[in-house]
mmCIF file of C-alpha atoms in Angstrom:
data_model
loop_
_atom_site.group_PDB
_atom_site.id
_atom_site.type_symbol
_atom_site.label_atom_id
_atom_site.label_comp_id
_atom_site.label_asym_id
_atom_site.label_seq_id
_atom_site.Cartn_x
_atom_site.Cartn_y
_atom_site.Cartn_z
ATOM 1 C CA GLU A 1 145.433 214.338 31.993
ATOM 2 C CA ARG A 2 145.290 213.085 27.723
ATOM 3 C CA CYS A 3 147.832 210.824 29.178
ATOM 4 C CA ARG A 4 146.811 206.945 27.644
ATOM 5 C CA ILE A 5 147.740 204.696 31.614
ATOM 6 C CA VAL A 6 147.839 206.894 34.386
ATOM 7 C CA VAL A 7 149.300 204.574 37.745
ATOM 8 C CA ARG A 8 148.986 206.338 41.174
ATOM 9 C CA ARG A 9 149.611 203.427 43.461
ATOM 10 C CA PRO A 10 152.208 201.097 44.115
ATOM 11 C CA ASN A 11 153.440 197.875 42.935
ATOM 12 C CA VAL A 12 151.704 198.126 39.890
ATOM 13 C CA THR A 13 152.943 196.270 36.610
ATOM 14 C CA LEU A 14 152.296 197.350 33.350
ATOM 15 C CA ILE A 15 153.522 194.376 30.210
ATOM 16 C CA GLY A 16 152.314 193.501 26.936
ATOM 17 C CA PHE A 17 151.063 197.865 26.049
ATOM 18 C CA GLU A 18 151.177 199.452 22.510
ATOM 19 C CA VAL A 19 150.383 202.872 24.110
ATOM 20 C CA ARG A 20 150.536 205.222 20.983
ATOM 21 C CA ASP A 21 149.518 208.764 19.680
ATOM 22 C CA THR A 22 148.439 210.465 22.915
ATOM 23 C CA GLU A 23 148.681 213.912 23.315
ATOM 24 C CA GLU A 24 150.679 214.379 26.216
ATOM 25 C CA HIS A 25 152.607 211.130 28.196
ATOM 26 C CA ALA A 26 151.868 207.422 27.465
ATOM 27 C CA VAL A 27 152.422 206.105 30.603
ATOM 28 C CA GLU A 28 152.644 208.146 33.571
ATOM 29 C CA PHE A 29 153.531 206.386 37.490
ATOM 30 C CA VAL A 30 153.546 209.893 39.930
ATOM 31 C CA GLY A 31 153.369 208.557 43.589
ATOM 32 C CA SER A 32 153.618 205.107 43.032
ATOM 33 C CA PRO A 33 156.973 202.333 44.069
ATOM 34 C CA GLY A 34 157.915 199.787 42.714
ATOM 35 C CA GLY A 35 155.999 200.890 38.959
ATOM 36 C CA VAL A 36 157.477 198.919 36.516
ATOM 37 C CA VAL A 37 156.632 198.986 32.513
ATOM 38 C CA ASP A 38 157.384 195.605 30.781
ATOM 39 C CA ARG A 39 157.877 194.342 26.955
ATOM 40 C CA CYS A 40 155.555 197.786 26.272
ATOM 41 C CA THR A 41 155.910 199.734 23.386
ATOM 42 C CA PHE A 42 155.138 203.165 23.085
ATOM 43 C CA ARG A 43 154.598 205.273 19.401
ATOM 44 C CA ASP A 44 154.683 208.823 18.215
ATOM 45 C CA ASN A 45 153.194 209.954 21.717
ATOM 46 C CA ARG A 46 153.356 214.586 22.206
ATOM 47 C CA LEU A 47 156.063 214.254 25.142
ATOM 48 C CA ASP A 48 157.222 210.969 27.189
ATOM 49 C CA GLY A 49 156.642 206.954 26.347
ATOM 50 C CA ALA A 50 157.225 206.134 29.836
ATOM 51 C CA PHE A 51 157.589 209.095 32.837
ATOM 52 C CA PHE A 52 158.800 208.657 36.720
ATOM 53 C CA PHE A 53 156.863 211.173 38.356
ATOM 54 C CA ARG A 54 158.222 212.235 42.065
ATOM 55 C CA GLN A 55 158.764 208.582 43.277
ATOM 56 C CA ASP A 56 160.974 205.747 45.076
ATOM 57 C CA GLY A 57 161.460 203.100 42.662
ATOM 58 C CA GLY A 58 159.958 202.694 38.773
ATOM 59 C CA ARG A 59 161.434 200.483 36.306
ATOM 60 C CA ALA A 60 161.455 200.139 32.620
ATOM 61 C CA GLU A 61 162.620 197.077 31.064
ATOM 62 C CA ASN A 62 161.952 195.547 27.345
ATOM 63 C CA CYS A 63 160.552 197.644 26.345
ATOM 64 C CA VAL A 64 160.405 200.581 22.886
ATOM 65 C CA ALA A 65 160.134 203.544 22.955
ATOM 66 C CA ALA A 66 160.492 205.577 19.329
ATOM 67 C CA ARG A 67 159.508 208.100 17.384
ATOM 68 C CA ASN A 68 157.875 209.896 20.536
ATOM 69 C CA GLY A 69 158.236 214.267 20.931
ATOM 70 C CA ARG A 70 160.263 214.671 23.294
ATOM 71 C CA HIS A 71 162.061 211.274 25.777
ATOM 72 C CA GLY A 72 161.403 207.686 25.395
ATOM 73 C CA ILE A 73 161.901 206.850 28.904
ATOM 74 C CA TRP A 74 162.208 209.949 31.886
ATOM 75 C CA PHE A 75 162.953 209.803 35.410
ATOM 76 C CA LEU A 76 161.766 212.840 36.983
ATOM 77 C CA GLY A 77 161.847 213.385 41.220
ATOM 78 C CA THR A 78 162.516 209.949 40.991
ATOM 79 C CA GLN A 79 165.002 208.397 43.422
ATOM 80 C CA ASN A 80 166.536 204.692 42.753
ATOM 81 C CA GLY A 81 164.739 204.089 38.859
ATOM 82 C CA VAL A 82 166.291 201.545 36.623
ATOM 83 C CA ALA A 83 165.894 201.069 33.024
ATOM 84 C CA VAL A 84 166.863 198.265 31.415
ATOM 85 C CA SER A 85 167.768 196.546 28.090
ATOM 86 C CA ASN A 86 164.899 198.666 26.562
ATOM 87 C CA THR A 87 165.452 200.360 22.902
ATOM 88 C CA LEU A 88 165.243 203.526 22.295
ATOM 89 C CA SER A 89 165.051 205.509 18.494
ATOM 90 C CA GLY A 90 163.865 208.430 17.076
ATOM 91 C CA ASN A 91 162.760 210.158 20.264
ATOM 92 C CA GLY A 92 163.104 213.826 19.828
ATOM 93 C CA ALA A 93 165.035 215.505 23.208
ATOM 94 C CA SER A 94 166.193 211.707 24.906
ATOM 95 C CA GLY A 95 166.428 208.669 24.556
ATOM 96 C CA ILE A 96 166.603 208.779 28.440
ATOM 97 C CA ALA A 97 166.106 211.794 30.647
ATOM 98 C CA VAL A 98 167.228 211.531 34.368
ATOM 99 C CA GLY A 99 166.656 214.783 36.535
ATOM 100 C CA ASN A 100 166.907 215.260 39.479
ATOM 101 C CA SER A 101 166.512 211.773 40.221
ATOM 102 C CA PRO A 102 169.558 209.926 42.516
ATOM 103 C CA GLY A 103 170.215 206.173 42.207
ATOM 104 C CA VAL A 104 169.388 205.503 38.523
ATOM 105 C CA ILE A 105 170.287 202.348 37.059
ATOM 106 C CA LEU A 106 171.115 202.539 33.406
ATOM 107 C CA PHE A 107 171.896 199.438 31.673
ATOM 108 C CA ASN A 108 171.834 197.404 28.453
ATOM 109 C CA ASN A 109 169.856 200.335 26.287
ATOM 110 C CA LEU A 110 170.234 200.690 23.332
ATOM 111 C CA LEU A 111 169.826 204.573 22.220
ATOM 112 C CA ALA A 112 170.244 205.055 17.815
ATOM 113 C CA HIS A 113 169.508 208.321 16.665
ATOM 114 C CA ASN A 114 167.411 210.491 19.396
ATOM 115 C CA GLY A 115 167.888 213.839 20.096
ATOM 116 C CA VAL A 116 170.518 213.263 22.743
ATOM 117 C CA GLY A 117 170.675 209.681 23.604
ATOM 118 C CA LEU A 118 171.209 210.210 27.683
ATOM 119 C CA ARG A 119 170.436 213.350 29.864
ATOM 120 C CA LEU A 120 171.913 213.675 33.099
ATOM 121 C CA THR A 121 169.904 216.789 34.493
ATOM 122 C CA GLY A 122 170.045 218.686 38.359
ATOM 123 C CA GLU A 123 171.635 217.236 41.850
ATOM 124 C CA GLY A 124 172.323 213.168 42.636
ATOM 125 C CA THR A 125 173.686 213.871 38.606
ATOM 126 C CA GLU A 126 176.484 212.296 40.203
ATOM 127 C CA THR A 127 174.984 209.277 41.419
ATOM 128 C CA VAL A 128 173.687 207.723 38.571
ATOM 129 C CA ARG A 129 175.043 204.217 37.321
ATOM 130 C CA SER A 130 175.422 204.069 33.204
ATOM 131 C CA ASP A 131 176.980 201.212 31.674
ATOM 132 C CA HIS A 132 176.708 198.411 28.991
ATOM 133 C CA ASN A 133 174.443 200.807 26.468
ATOM 134 C CA LEU A 134 175.104 200.978 22.587
ATOM 135 C CA LEU A 135 174.930 204.639 21.724
ATOM 136 C CA VAL A 136 174.264 205.901 17.712
ATOM 137 C CA GLY A 137 173.873 208.792 16.622
ATOM 138 C CA GLY A 138 173.421 212.719 17.477
ATOM 139 C CA VAL A 139 174.516 213.869 20.289
ATOM 140 C CA ILE A 140 175.061 210.822 22.858
ATOM 141 C CA GLY A 141 175.005 212.443 26.232
ATOM 142 C CA HIS A 142 174.121 215.456 27.884
ATOM 143 C CA ARG A 143 175.315 216.169 31.729
ATOM 144 C CA SER A 144 174.505 219.450 33.651
ATOM 145 C CA ASP A 145 174.138 220.050 37.652
ATOM 146 C CA ALA A 146 175.224 221.795 39.983
ATOM 147 C CA THR A 147 179.023 221.979 39.621
ATOM 148 C CA TRP A 148 178.932 221.172 35.995
ATOM 149 C CA GLN A 149 177.599 223.537 33.123
ATOM 150 C CA GLU A 150 174.659 222.652 30.210
ATOM 151 C CA ALA A 151 177.912 220.225 28.282
ATOM 152 C CA ASN A 152 177.446 218.081 25.426
ATOM 153 C CA ALA A 153 178.957 214.994 23.687
ATOM 154 C CA GLY A 154 179.356 213.810 20.999
ATOM 155 C CA THR A 155 181.540 211.297 20.864
ATOM 156 C CA LEU A 156 181.648 208.323 23.441
ATOM 157 C CA GLU A 157 184.730 209.294 24.965
ATOM 158 C CA ASP A 158 183.872 212.125 25.237
ATOM 159 C CA TRP A 159 180.736 211.867 27.113
ATOM 160 C CA GLN A 160 182.871 209.035 29.268
ATOM 161 C CA GLU A 161 185.246 211.756 30.659
ATOM 162 C CA LEU A 162 182.010 214.334 31.041
ATOM 163 C CA SER A 163 179.896 212.361 32.731
ATOM 164 C CA GLY A 164 182.035 209.619 33.953
ATOM 165 C CA GLN A 165 179.445 206.714 33.364
ATOM 166 C CA ASP A 166 179.104 204.342 30.084
ATOM 167 C CA PRO A 167 183.540 202.965 30.421
ATOM 168 C CA HIS A 168 182.142 199.309 28.667
ATOM 169 C CA SER A 169 179.632 201.243 26.703
ATOM 170 C CA LEU A 170 180.107 201.437 22.902
ATOM 171 C CA LYS A 171 178.773 203.468 20.001
ATOM 172 C CA GLY A 172 178.225 202.071 16.435
ATOM 173 C CA ASP A 173 175.283 201.161 14.306
ATOM 174 C CA PRO A 174 172.708 198.484 15.787
ATOM 175 C CA LEU A 175 171.527 198.020 11.819
ATOM 176 C CA LEU A 176 167.875 198.597 12.788
ATOM 177 C CA ARG A 177 166.198 197.734 9.559
ATOM 178 C CA ASP A 178 163.205 198.223 9.640
ATOM 179 C CA PRO A 179 162.058 200.664 12.660
ATOM 180 C CA GLY A 180 159.085 201.765 11.097
ATOM 181 C CA ASN A 181 158.211 198.009 11.021
ATOM 182 C CA GLY A 182 159.049 197.083 14.603
ATOM 183 C CA ASP A 183 162.469 195.942 13.569
ATOM 184 C CA PHE A 184 163.509 197.090 16.772
ATOM 185 C CA GLN A 185 165.552 194.225 18.384
ATOM 186 C CA PRO A 186 168.557 193.968 17.122
ATOM 187 C CA SER A 187 170.911 189.949 18.573
ATOM 188 C CA ALA A 188 174.347 188.467 18.889
ATOM 189 C CA PRO A 189 175.519 187.142 16.325
ATOM 190 C CA PRO A 190 175.038 183.737 15.046
ATOM 191 C CA THR A 191 171.031 183.775 15.009
ATOM 192 C CA GLY A 192 169.250 185.823 15.854
ATOM 193 C CA VAL A 193 165.467 185.042 16.300
ATOM 194 C CA TRP A 194 164.065 188.321 16.954
ATOM 195 C CA SER A 195 164.851 190.350 13.645
ATOM 196 C CA PRO A 196 164.520 190.955 10.252
ATOM 197 C CA ALA A 197 167.791 192.633 9.601
ATOM 198 C CA VAL A 198 169.068 189.459 11.699
ATOM 199 C CA ALA A 199 167.361 186.769 9.839
ATOM 200 C CA ALA A 200 168.273 189.155 6.712
ATOM 201 C CA GLY A 201 171.947 188.105 6.899
ATOM 202 C CA LEU A 202 172.813 191.534 8.899
ATOM 203 C CA TRP A 203 175.069 191.046 12.134
ATOM 204 C CA ALA A 204 173.334 193.457 14.979
ATOM 205 C CA ALA A 205 176.430 193.616 16.687
ATOM 206 C CA GLU A 206 179.004 194.815 13.921
ATOM 207 C CA PHE A 207 178.889 197.887 14.743
ATOM 208 C CA ALA A 208 181.556 200.324 13.763
ATOM 209 C CA GLY A 209 183.491 197.262 11.877
ATOM 210 C CA GLN A 210 183.857 195.636 15.684
ATOM 211 C CA LYS A 211 181.863 192.782 15.209
ATOM 212 C CA ALA A 212 180.673 190.945 18.697
ATOM 213 C CA PRO A 213 183.270 190.602 21.212
ATOM 214 C CA ALA A 214 185.575 187.381 22.050
ATOM 215 C CA SER A 215 185.294 187.253 25.185
ATOM 216 C CA ASP A 216 182.803 188.487 27.889
ATOM 217 C CA MET A 217 183.393 191.607 29.704
ATOM 218 C CA LEU A 218 186.200 190.112 31.984
ATOM 219 C CA GLY A 219 188.412 189.084 28.931
ATOM 220 C CA ARG A 220 187.522 185.131 29.768
ATOM 221 C CA ASN A 221 187.232 183.028 26.187
ATOM 222 C CA ARG A 222 184.243 182.092 24.494
ATOM 223 C CA SER A 223 183.931 178.658 23.678
ATOM 224 C CA PRO A 224 182.596 177.529 19.937
ATOM 225 C CA ALA A 225 179.048 177.329 20.904
ATOM 226 C CA VAL A 226 178.928 180.978 22.760
ATOM 227 C CA GLN A 227 178.548 184.583 21.246
ATOM 228 C CA SER A 228 179.012 187.140 23.617
ATOM 229 C CA ALA A 229 176.266 189.618 23.814
ATOM 230 C CA VAL A 230 178.048 193.188 24.930
ATOM 231 C CA GLY A 231 178.789 192.867 28.680
ATOM 232 C CA ALA A 232 177.972 189.835 29.221
ATOM 233 C CA LEU A 233 178.757 186.928 31.857
ATOM 234 C CA TYR A 234 179.394 183.347 30.892
ATOM 235 C CA ALA A 235 180.935 180.113 32.133
ATOM 236 C CA GLU A 236 181.241 176.816 31.240
ATOM 237 C CA SER A 237 179.823 174.821 33.731
ATOM 238 C CA SER A 238 181.548 172.660 35.481
ATOM 239 C CA GLY A 239 179.418 170.064 37.500
ATOM 240 C CA PRO A 240 177.470 169.542 40.186
ATOM 241 C CA GLY A 241 178.262 171.008 43.399
ATOM 242 C CA SER A 242 181.224 173.541 42.386
ATOM 243 C CA PRO A 243 179.868 177.151 40.874
ATOM 244 C CA PHE A 244 179.920 177.493 37.580
ATOM 245 C CA ALA A 245 179.336 181.670 37.305
ATOM 246 C CA THR A 246 180.664 184.093 39.616
ATOM 247 C CA VAL A 247 178.912 187.587 38.973
ATOM 248 C CA ALA A 248 181.047 190.920 39.862
ATOM 249 C CA MET A 249 178.087 193.465 40.945
ATOM 250 C CA PRO A 250 179.537 196.963 40.849
ATOM 251 C CA PHE A 251 176.618 198.041 43.420
ATOM 252 C CA ASP A 252 173.843 196.994 45.135
ATOM 253 C CA GLY A 253 171.336 196.366 42.717
ATOM 254 C CA ARG A 254 169.360 192.607 41.043
ATOM 255 C CA LEU A 255 170.583 189.905 39.491
ATOM 256 C CA SER A 256 168.342 188.433 36.889
ATOM 257 C CA LEU A 257 169.915 185.342 35.115
ATOM 258 C CA GLY A 258 169.128 182.728 32.667
ATOM 259 C CA VAL A 259 170.083 179.670 31.140
ATOM 260 C CA PHE A 260 170.072 179.567 27.138
ATOM 261 C CA ASP A 261 170.842 177.617 24.093
ATOM 262 C CA VAL A 262 172.942 178.407 21.068
ATOM 263 C CA SER A 263 169.609 180.308 19.103
ATOM 264 C CA GLY A 264 169.393 182.316 21.885
ATOM 265 C CA GLN A 265 166.331 181.093 23.912
ATOM 266 C CA MET A 266 166.358 181.231 27.347
ATOM 267 C CA VAL A 267 165.251 177.593 27.927
ATOM 268 C CA ARG A 268 165.229 177.777 32.001
ATOM 269 C CA GLU A 269 165.219 181.500 33.909
ATOM 270 C CA LEU A 270 167.130 180.844 37.183
ATOM 271 C CA LEU A 271 167.194 184.169 39.244
ATOM 272 C CA ARG A 272 164.432 187.367 37.900
ATOM 273 C CA ASP A 273 165.809 190.667 39.994
ATOM 274 C CA TYR A 274 166.476 189.137 42.520
ATOM 275 C CA PRO A 275 168.179 191.707 45.543
ATOM 276 C CA ALA A 276 172.159 191.191 45.068
ATOM 277 C CA ARG A 277 175.106 193.111 47.402
ATOM 278 C CA LYS A 278 177.684 194.825 45.735
ATOM 279 C CA GLY A 279 181.210 192.086 45.004
ATOM 280 C CA LYS A 280 181.522 189.118 43.910
ATOM 281 C CA ARG A 281 178.477 186.481 44.418
ATOM 282 C CA ASP A 282 179.500 182.483 42.785
ATOM 283 C CA LEU A 283 176.205 181.030 41.588
ATOM 284 C CA TYR A 284 175.912 177.533 41.237
#
């Protein structure tokens, strides 16, 4: 099948693979509910990076998909897929494509200089949920379904109106200094622990003249030791027995929660993919 990895069984997780220079897809999940790719890299493949085909569920997180001929991540005929915290750069057709795939969630992804940033086509596009992404370069988004003809959006505002998605997303340069040598992971200021661009003194959150937000997504002011990432929620700790944060889940999904020091390093993971219902949830 000329794919480097093909998964046809349920609940398979691939962690830490690098797949490049294949003739078709780097990774294909087909009929494999619960499939996950985590911290994988897909570069210079002829077609797609991660391809989820005709199944219920499928998740791509913390992955890099760069310079693939077609899509960085593609959900086709797949319901309830998730793409979160991925970096999609220089993919020929689109960074993330969703076709005939209801209930897909696209959050906290960086999409830079793809043919199209986000591509939503076919049935179920109205049930896709996309937000808190950073988009830059070329066509921001494309939508077509039973109620919409083929339509492209070149600005974030046009995309928000066209799709009804990404109300908190930003458009701007993520300052990927050297993507050819692996500088794909930006970091919020003041300290970058991943990106050579940040190590060189560049602020990865300085998009279109706008530095990191002065408050979290609910408008709360940060303490001097905390720098907000795009879409972040935070709260000062208030002592044992009282909630230290409240998360407003916009819809049913999964919640991950960690404690980070001021350099951005996680010091404790509290929750990972915890099923959470829509609404406010106090965290203790």
